[in-house]
Coordinates of C-alpha atoms in Angstrom, one line a residue:
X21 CA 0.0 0.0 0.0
X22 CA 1.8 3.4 -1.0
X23 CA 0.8 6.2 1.4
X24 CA 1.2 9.8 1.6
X25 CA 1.0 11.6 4.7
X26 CA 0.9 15.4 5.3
X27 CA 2.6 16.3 8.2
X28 CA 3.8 13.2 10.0
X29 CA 6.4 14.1 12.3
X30 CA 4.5 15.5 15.2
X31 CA 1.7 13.4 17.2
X32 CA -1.1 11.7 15.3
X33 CA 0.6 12.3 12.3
X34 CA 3.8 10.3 13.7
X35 CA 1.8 7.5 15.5
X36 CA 0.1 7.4 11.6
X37 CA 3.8 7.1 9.9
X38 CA 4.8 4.1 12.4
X39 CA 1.7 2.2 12.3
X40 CA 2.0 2.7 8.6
X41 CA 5.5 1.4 8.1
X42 CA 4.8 -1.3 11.0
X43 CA 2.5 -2.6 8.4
X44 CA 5.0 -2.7 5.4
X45 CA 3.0 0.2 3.7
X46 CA 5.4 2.2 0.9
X47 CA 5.2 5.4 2.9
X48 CA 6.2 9.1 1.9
X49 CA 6.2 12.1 4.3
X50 CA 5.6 15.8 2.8
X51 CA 6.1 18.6 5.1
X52 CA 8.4 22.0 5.8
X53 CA 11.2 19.6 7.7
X54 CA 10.9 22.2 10.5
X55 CA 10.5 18.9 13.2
X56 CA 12.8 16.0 13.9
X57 CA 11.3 13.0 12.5
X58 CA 12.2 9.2 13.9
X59 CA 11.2 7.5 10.7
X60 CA 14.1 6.0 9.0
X61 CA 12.3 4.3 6.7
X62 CA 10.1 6.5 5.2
X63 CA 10.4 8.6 2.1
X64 CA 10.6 12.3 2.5
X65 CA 9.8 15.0 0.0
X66 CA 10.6 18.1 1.5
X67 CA 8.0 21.7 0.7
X68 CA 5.2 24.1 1.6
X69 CA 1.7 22.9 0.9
X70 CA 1.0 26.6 1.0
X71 CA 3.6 26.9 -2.1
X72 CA 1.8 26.0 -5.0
X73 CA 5.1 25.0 -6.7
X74 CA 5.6 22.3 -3.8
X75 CA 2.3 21.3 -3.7
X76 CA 2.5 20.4 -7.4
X77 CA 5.8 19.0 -7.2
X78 CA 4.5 16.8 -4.4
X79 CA 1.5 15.5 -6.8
X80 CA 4.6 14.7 -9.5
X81 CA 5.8 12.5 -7.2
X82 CA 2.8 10.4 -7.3
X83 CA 1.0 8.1 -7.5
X84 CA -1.1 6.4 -3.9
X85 CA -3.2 4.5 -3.1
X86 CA -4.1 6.7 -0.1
X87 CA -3.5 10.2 2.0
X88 CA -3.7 11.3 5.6
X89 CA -3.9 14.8 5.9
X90 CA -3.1 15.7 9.3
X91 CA -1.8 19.4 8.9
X92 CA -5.0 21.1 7.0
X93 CA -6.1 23.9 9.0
X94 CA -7.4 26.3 6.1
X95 CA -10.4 25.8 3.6
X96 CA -8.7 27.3 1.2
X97 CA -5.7 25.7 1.4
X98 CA -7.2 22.3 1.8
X99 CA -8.9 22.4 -1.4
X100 CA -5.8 23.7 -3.5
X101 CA -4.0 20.7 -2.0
X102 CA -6.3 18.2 -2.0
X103 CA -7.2 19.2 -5.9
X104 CA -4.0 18.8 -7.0
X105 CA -3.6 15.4 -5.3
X106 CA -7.2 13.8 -6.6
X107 CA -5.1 12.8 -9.7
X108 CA -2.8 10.8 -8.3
X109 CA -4.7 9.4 -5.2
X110 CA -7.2 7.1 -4.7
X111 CA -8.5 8.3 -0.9
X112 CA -7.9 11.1 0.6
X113 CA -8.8 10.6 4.8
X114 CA -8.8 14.2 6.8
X115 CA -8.3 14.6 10.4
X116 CA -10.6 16.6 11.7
X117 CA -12.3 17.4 15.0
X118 CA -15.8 16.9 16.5
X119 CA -15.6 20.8 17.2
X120 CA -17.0 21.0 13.2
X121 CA -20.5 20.4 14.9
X122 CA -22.6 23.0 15.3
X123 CA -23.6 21.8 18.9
X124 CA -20.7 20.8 20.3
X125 CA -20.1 20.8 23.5
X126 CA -23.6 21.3 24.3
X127 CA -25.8 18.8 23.3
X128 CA -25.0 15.2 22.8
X129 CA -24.2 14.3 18.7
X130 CA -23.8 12.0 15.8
X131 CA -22.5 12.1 12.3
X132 CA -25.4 13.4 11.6
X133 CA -25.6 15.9 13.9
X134 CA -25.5 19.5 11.9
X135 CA -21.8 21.1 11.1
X136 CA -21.1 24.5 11.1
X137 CA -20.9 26.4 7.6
X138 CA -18.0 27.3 6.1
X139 CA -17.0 27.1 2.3
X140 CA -14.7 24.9 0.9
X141 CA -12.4 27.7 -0.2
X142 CA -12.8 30.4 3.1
X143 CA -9.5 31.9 4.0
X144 CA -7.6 32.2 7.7
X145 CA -10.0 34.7 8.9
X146 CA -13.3 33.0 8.2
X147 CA -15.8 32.0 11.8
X148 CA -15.4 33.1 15.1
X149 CA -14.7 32.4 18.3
X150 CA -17.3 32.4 21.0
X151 CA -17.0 31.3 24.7
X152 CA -19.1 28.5 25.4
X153 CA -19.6 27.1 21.8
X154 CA -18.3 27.2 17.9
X155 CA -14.4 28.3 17.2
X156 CA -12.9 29.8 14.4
X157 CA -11.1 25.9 14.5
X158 CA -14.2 23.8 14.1
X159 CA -15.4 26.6 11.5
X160 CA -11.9 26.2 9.5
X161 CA -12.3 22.3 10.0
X162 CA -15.3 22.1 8.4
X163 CA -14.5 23.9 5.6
X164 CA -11.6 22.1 5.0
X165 CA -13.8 18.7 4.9
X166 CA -16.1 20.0 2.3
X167 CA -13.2 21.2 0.3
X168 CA -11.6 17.5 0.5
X169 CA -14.9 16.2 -0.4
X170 CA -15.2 18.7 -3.6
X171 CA -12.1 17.8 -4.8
X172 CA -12.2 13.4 -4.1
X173 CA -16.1 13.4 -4.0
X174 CA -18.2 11.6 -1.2
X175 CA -17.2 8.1 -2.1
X176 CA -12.8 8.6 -1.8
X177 CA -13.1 10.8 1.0
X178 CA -13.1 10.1 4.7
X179 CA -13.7 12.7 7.3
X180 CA -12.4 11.5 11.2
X181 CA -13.8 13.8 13.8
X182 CA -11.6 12.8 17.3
X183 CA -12.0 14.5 20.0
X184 CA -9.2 14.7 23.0
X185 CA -6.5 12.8 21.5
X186 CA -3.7 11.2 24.4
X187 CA -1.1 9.4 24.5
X188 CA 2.7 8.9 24.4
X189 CA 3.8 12.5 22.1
X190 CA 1.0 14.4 23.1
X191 CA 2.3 18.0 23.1
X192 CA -0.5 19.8 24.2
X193 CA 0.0 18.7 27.3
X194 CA -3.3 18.1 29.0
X195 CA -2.8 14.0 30.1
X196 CA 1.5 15.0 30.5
X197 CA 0.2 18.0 33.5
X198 CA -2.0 15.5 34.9
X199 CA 0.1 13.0 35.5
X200 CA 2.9 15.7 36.9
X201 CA 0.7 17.3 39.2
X202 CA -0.3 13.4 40.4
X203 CA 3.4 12.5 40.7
X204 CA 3.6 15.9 43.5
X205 CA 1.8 14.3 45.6
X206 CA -0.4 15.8 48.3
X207 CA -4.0 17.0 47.9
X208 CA -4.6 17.0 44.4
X209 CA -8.0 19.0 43.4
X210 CA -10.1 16.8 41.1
X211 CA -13.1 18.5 39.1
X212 CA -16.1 17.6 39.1
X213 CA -17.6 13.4 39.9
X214 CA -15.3 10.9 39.5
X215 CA -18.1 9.4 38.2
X216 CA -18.4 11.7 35.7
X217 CA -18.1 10.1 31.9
X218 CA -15.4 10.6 29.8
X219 CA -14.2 9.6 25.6
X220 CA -10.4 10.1 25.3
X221 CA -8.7 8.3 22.7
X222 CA -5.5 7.0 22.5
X223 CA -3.3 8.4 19.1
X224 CA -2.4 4.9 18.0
X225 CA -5.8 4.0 18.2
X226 CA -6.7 6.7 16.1
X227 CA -3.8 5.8 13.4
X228 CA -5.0 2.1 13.4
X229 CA -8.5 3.4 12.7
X230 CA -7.2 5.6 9.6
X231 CA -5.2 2.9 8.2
X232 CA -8.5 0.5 8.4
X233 CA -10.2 3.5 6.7
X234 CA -7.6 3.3 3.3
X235 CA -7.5 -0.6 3.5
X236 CA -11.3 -1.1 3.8
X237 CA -12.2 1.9 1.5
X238 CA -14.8 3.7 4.2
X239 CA -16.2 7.1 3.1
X240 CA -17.9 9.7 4.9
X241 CA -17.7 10.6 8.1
X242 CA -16.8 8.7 11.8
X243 CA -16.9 10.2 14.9
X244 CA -13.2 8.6 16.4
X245 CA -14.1 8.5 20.5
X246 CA -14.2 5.9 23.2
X247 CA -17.5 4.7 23.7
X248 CA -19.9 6.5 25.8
X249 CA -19.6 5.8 28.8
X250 CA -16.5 3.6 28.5
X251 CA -14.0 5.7 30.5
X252 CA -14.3 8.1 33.9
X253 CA -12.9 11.1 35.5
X254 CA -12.2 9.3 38.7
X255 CA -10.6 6.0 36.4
X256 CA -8.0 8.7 34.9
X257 CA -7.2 10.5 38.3
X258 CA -6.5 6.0 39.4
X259 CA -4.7 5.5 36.2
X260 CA -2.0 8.5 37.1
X261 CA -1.6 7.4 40.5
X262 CA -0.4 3.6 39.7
X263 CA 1.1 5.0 36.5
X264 CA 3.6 7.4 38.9
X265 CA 3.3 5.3 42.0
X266 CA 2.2 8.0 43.9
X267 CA -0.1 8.2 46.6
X268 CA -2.0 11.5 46.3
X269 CA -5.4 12.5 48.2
X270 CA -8.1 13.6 45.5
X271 CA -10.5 15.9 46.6
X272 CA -13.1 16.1 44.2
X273 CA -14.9 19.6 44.1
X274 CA -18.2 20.2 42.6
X275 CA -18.1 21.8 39.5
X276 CA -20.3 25.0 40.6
X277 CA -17.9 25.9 43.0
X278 CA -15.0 25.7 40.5
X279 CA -16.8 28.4 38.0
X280 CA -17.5 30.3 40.9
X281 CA -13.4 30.5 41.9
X282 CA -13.0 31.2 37.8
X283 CA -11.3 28.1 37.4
X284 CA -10.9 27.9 33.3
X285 CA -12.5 24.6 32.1
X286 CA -10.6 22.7 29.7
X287 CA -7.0 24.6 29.8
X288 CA -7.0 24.9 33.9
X289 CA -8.4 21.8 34.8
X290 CA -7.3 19.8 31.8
X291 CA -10.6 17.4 30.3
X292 CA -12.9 19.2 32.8
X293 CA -15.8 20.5 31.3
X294 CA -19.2 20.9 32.2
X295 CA -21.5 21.2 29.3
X296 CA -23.7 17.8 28.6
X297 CA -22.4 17.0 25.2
X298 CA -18.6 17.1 25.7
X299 CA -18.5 13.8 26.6
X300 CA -21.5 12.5 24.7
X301 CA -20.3 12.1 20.9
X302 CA -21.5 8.8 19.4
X303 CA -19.2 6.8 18.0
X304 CA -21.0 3.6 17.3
X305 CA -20.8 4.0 13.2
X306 CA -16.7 3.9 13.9
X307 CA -17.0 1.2 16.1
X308 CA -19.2 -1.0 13.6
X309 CA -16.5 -0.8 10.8
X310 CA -13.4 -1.5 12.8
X311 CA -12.7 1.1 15.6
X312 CA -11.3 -0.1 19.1
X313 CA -10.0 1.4 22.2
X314 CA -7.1 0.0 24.4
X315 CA -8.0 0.6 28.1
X316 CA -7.0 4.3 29.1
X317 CA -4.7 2.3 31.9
X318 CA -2.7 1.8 29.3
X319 CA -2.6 5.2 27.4
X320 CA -1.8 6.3 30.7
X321 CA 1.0 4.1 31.6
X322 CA 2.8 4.5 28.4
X323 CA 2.8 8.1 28.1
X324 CA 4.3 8.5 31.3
X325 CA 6.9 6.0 30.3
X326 CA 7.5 8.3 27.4
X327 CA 7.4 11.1 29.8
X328 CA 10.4 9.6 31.5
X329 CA 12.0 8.9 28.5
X330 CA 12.4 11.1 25.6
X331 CA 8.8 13.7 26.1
X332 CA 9.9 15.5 29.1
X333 CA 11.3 18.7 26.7
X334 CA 8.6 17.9 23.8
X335 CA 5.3 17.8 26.3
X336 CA 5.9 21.4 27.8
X337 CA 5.8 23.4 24.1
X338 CA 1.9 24.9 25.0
X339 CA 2.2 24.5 28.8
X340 CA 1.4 28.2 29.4
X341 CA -2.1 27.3 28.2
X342 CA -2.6 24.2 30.2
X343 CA -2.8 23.8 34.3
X344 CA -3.8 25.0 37.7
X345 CA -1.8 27.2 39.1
X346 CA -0.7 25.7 42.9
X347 CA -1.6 28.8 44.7
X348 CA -5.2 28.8 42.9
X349 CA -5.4 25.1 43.8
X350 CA -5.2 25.4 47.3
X351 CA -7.4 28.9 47.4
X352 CA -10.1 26.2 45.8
X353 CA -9.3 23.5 48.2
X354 CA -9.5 25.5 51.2
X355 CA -13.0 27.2 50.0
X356 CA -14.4 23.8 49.7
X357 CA -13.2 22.6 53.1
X358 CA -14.5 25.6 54.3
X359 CA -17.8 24.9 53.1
X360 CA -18.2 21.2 53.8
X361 CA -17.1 22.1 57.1
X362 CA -20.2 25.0 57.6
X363 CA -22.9 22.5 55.7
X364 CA -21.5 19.5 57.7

């Protein structure tokens, strides 16, 4: 199988590339060659896929049976790529996000749950942001799959919609804080239930999923999640603890009481959020055609290993955006002692 990736060096794209090559695929790598990339064996050709010149001398290279685009961000940018690459390609599968729907986080959803409107050719500045629902991001995202599916047409193109991705690489940093701020020990201020429901995925299940998408030609769209229902707050907080052999004391703090000290949901807390849908994405139609999740023990486990190996430089690159800061933590903590100790 001869695959092209765009991107490839950095998460989901990397955990694509290995699972790729793990599998004897013929597998070439276009991007700017800005990051360090482990994969030997792949091929590498080296441009700009805002350059039209590399973008056409990309498609010359050609052709596949298959490309994963995991660094198309812009509409307009998408469909120049992805039109000069319907030639030469028999699928084109775009990682997106579930944030294209219209209601997310709010309300519970589907595939065919509505998306938000965006052209296939918009530019940077197209959407907007608001507070508790659409981004500019899920409006650029969708745009982006309906310029994929102008170019390749409904039946080569396949749209994944993941929502929080972990695992070993993750540079955002949300699972790496967690498991940091476990590893301190002490009383660690939990959010929320820990019966409260969550969907993380782990990036290699997400790449094994995409490579089942090429080999078993599947079109459309798929919701890439744990099941509903199939993971917990408190199950994550346990994971860390015998991940990092540490022995913390979670104290669990109603979510109303959080907003009310202006803990951030999301980036402070990291996973926390209290809107009904945000954990309620269906993703039975993946799960039907192939899609499985490895217990999030195990995500857990391995990207602290990776932590302790080789991540502990990469994981910190957007750490300003994610965590609690101690101080605040224990301003929280000692409000909701303070208040269990009036009502008790």
């Amino acid at each position: 199988m001869r695959l092209l990736v765009l991107g490839g060096t950095r998460f989901v794209g990397h955990a694509i590339v290995t699972s790729a090559i793990d599998a004897r695929w013929d597998v070439t790598v276009f991007n700017r060659g800005t990051s360090a990339s482990a994969h030997g064996v792949a091929r590498r050709v080296r441009g700009d896929r805002t350059q039209p010149r590399d973008v056409a001398a990309l498609a010359a290279a050609g052709p596949w049976d298959a490309v994963v685009d995991t660094s198309g961000y812009v509409p307009a940018n998408a469909l120049e790529v992805a039109t000069a690459l319907a030639p030469v390609a028999n699928r084109y599968v775009f990682m997106s996000t579930v944030s294209v729907y219209r209601d997310w986080p709010a309300k519970p959803l589907t595939e065919n749950s509505d998306v938000l409107p965006c052209p296939p050719d918009a530019g940077p500045g197209y959407g907007s942001d608001t507070e508790d629902g659409p981004t500019r991001y899920g409006y650029q995202k969708s745009g982006c799959e309906a310029a994929v599916t102008a170019a390749f047409g409904e039946e080569r193109a396949t749209l994944l919609r993941p929502g929080v991705i972990l695992g070993p690489r993750e540079y955002v940093g949300r699972l790496p804080w967690w498991l940091r701020r476990v590893v301190a020990g002490g009383e660690v201020l939990a959010p929320g239930s820990p019966n409260r429901t969550i969907q993380p995925i782990d990036v290699r299940d997400v790449a094994t999923f995409a490579l089942r998408a090429i080999t078993d030609d599947l079109s459309g769209a798929y919701n890439v999640c744990r099941p509903v229902g199939g993971a917990t707050f408190g199950g994550l907080m346990r994971a860390c603890a015998d991940a990092t052999g540490a022995a913390p004391v979670f104290t669990w703090v109603p979510g109303d009481m959080l907003l009310q000290y202006g803990v951030r949901q999301w980036s402070e807390l990291p996973l926390w959020r209290t809107f009904e849908g945000v954990w309620q994405v269906d993703s039975t139609k993946a799960q039907s055609v192939g899609l499985r999740c490895r217990p999030l023990h195990e995500t857990v486990a391995d990207t602290w290993q990776w932590l302790q190996t080789s991540g502990a430089a990469r994981a910190d690159e957007r750490a300003t955006e994610i965590g609690l800061d101690p101080e605040k933590e224990a301003r929280v903590l000692a409000a909701w002692h303070r208040s269990v100790h009036q009502h008790g």
